[in-house]
GROMACS .gro file of C-alpha atoms in nm:
model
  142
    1UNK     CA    1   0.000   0.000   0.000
    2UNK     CA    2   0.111   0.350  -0.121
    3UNK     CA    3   0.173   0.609   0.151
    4UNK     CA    4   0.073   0.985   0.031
    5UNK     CA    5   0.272   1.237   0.210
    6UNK     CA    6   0.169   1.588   0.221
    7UNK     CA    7   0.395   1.867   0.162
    8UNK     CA    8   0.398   2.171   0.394
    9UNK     CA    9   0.560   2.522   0.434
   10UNK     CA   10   0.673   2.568   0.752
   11UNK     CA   11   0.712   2.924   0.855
   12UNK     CA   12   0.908   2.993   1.208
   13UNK     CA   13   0.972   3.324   1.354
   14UNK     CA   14   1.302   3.497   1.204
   15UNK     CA   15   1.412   3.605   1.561
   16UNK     CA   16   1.331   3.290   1.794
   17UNK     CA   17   1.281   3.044   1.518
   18UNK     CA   18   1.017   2.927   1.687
   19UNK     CA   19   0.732   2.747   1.480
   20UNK     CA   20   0.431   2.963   1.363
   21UNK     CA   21   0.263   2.833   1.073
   22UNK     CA   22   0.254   2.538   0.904
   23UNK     CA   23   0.021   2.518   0.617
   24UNK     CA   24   0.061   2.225   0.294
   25UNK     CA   25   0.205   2.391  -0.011
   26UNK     CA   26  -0.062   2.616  -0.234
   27UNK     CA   27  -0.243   2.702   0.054
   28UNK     CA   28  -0.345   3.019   0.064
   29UNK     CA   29  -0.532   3.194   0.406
   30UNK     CA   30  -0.745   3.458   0.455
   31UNK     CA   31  -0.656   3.653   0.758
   32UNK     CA   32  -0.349   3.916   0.871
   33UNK     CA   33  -0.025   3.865   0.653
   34UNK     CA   34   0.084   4.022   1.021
   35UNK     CA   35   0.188   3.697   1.303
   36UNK     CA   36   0.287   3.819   1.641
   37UNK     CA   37   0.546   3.551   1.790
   38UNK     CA   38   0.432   3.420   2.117
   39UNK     CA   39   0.787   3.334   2.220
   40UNK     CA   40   0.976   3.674   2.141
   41UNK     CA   41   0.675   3.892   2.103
   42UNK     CA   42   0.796   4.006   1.756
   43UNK     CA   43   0.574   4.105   1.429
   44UNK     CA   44   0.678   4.004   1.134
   45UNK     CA   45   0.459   4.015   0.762
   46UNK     CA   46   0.415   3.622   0.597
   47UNK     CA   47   0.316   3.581   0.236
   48UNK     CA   48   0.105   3.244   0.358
   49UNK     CA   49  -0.194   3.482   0.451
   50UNK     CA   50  -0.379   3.734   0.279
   51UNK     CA   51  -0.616   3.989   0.369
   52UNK     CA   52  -0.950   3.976   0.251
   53UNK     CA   53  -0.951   4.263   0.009
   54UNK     CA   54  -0.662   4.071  -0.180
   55UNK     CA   55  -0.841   3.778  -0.212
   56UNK     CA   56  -1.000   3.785  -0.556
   57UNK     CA   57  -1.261   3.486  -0.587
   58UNK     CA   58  -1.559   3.669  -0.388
   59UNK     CA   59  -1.798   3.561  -0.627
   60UNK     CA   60  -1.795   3.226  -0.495
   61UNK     CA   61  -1.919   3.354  -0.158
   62UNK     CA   62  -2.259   3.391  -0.284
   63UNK     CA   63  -2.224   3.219  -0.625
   64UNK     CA   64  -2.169   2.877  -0.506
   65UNK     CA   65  -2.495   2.874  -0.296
   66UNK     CA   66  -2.701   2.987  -0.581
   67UNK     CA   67  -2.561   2.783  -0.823
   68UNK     CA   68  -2.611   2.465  -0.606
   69UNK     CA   69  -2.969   2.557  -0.538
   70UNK     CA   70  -3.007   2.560  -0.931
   71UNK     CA   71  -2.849   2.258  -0.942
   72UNK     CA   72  -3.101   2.108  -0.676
   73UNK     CA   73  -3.408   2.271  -0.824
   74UNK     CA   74  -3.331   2.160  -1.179
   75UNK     CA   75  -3.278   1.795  -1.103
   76UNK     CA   76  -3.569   1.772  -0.866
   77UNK     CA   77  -3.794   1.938  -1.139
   78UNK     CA   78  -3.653   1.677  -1.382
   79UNK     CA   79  -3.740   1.391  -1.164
   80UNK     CA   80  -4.101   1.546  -1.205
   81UNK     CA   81  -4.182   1.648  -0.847
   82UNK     CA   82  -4.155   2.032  -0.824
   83UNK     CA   83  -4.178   1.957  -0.410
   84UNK     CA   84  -3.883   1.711  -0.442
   85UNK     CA   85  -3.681   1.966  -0.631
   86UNK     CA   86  -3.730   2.257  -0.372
   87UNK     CA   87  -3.631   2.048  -0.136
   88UNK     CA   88  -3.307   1.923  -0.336
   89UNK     CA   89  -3.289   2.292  -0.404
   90UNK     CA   90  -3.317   2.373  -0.029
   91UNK     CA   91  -3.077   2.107   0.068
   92UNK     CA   92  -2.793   2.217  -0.145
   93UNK     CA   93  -2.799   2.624  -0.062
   94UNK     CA   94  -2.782   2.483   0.313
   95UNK     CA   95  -2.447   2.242   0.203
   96UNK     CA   96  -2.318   2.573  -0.038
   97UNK     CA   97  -2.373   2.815   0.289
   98UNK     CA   98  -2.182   2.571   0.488
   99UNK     CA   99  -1.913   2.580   0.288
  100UNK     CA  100  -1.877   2.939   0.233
  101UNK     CA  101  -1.940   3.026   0.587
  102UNK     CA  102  -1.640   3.025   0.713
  103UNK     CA  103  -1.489   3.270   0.475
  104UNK     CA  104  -1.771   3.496   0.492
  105UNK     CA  105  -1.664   3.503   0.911
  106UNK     CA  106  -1.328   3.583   0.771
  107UNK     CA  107  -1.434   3.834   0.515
  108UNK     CA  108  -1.624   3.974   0.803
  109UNK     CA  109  -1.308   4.010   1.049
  110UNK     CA  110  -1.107   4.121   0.766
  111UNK     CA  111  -1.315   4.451   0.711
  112UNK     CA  112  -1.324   4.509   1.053
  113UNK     CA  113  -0.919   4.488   1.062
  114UNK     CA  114  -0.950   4.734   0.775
  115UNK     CA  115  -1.120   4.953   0.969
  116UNK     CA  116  -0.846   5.013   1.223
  117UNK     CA  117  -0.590   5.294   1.156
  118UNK     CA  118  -0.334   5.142   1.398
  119UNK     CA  119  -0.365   4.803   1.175
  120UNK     CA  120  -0.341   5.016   0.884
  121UNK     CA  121  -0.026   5.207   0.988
  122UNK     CA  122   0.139   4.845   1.086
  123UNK     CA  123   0.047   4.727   0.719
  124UNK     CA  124   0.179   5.012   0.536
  125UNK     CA  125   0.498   4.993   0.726
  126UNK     CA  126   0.537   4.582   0.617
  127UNK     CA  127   0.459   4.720   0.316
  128UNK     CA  128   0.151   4.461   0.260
  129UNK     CA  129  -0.091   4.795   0.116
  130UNK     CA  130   0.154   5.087  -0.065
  131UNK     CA  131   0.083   5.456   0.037
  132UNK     CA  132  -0.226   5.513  -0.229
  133UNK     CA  133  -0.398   5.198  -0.059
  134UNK     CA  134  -0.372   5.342   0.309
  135UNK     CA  135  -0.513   5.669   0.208
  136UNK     CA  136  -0.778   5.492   0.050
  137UNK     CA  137  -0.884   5.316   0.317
  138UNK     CA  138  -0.831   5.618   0.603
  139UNK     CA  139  -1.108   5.739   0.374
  140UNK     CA  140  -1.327   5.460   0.409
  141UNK     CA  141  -1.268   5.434   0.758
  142UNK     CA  142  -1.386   5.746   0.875
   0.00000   0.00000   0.00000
């Protein structure tokens, strides 16, 4: 029997070395390209996590939902029971909401983050958003 083994990027703090994050290769996640080490107390930008107003593919947030409820309705209407297809229909925005829940949480702590002109500062000196960006979002902020 084959083993698979799953590749990972480790990322470890550049003053301690202590372990941070450890994600498998092509990963990409949504939340503060900013980690705070817990051993040194150090803050440091990683390239493992974006912030959500980076992160192209909102469509699927709501798209995937719809689209599986279209999916459900059409094959319960093709079985010939418009009841059995809205509740196909039903069933598979619940299992598309499910799924996208999570990042909609993040999406939702990301604009909060956003929103903060101390968070701001720190991510235009990491240079994660360039001068233009911060202004921008002062803007929006206030």
């Amino acid at each position: 029997m084959a083993t698979v083994k799953m590749a990972y990027v480790i990322q470890s703090c550049p003053h301690c070395n202590k372990e941070l994050l450890k994600v498998a290769v092509g990963t990409k996640i949504i939340g503060s390209p900013l980690l705070t080490c817990k051993g040194c107390g150090h803050t440091y930008r990683t390239e493992l996590r974006t912030e959500w107003y980076d992160y192209s593919p909102k469509w699927m947030l709501w798209g995937m939902p719809l689209i599986l409820f279209v999916i459900g309705l059409v094959v319960g209407l093709c079985m010939g029971e418009p009841a059995i297809g809205l509740i196909a229909a039903f069933f598979a925005l619940i299992i598309g909401l499910c799924i996208t829940g999570r990042d909609v949480v993040r999406m939702i702590k990301s604009k909060k983050r956003m929103r903060n002109a101390n968070y701001l500062a720190q991510l235009l000196l990491y240079g994660v958003i360039t001068k233009e960006q911060y202004e921008n979002f002062m803007q929006k902020a206030a």
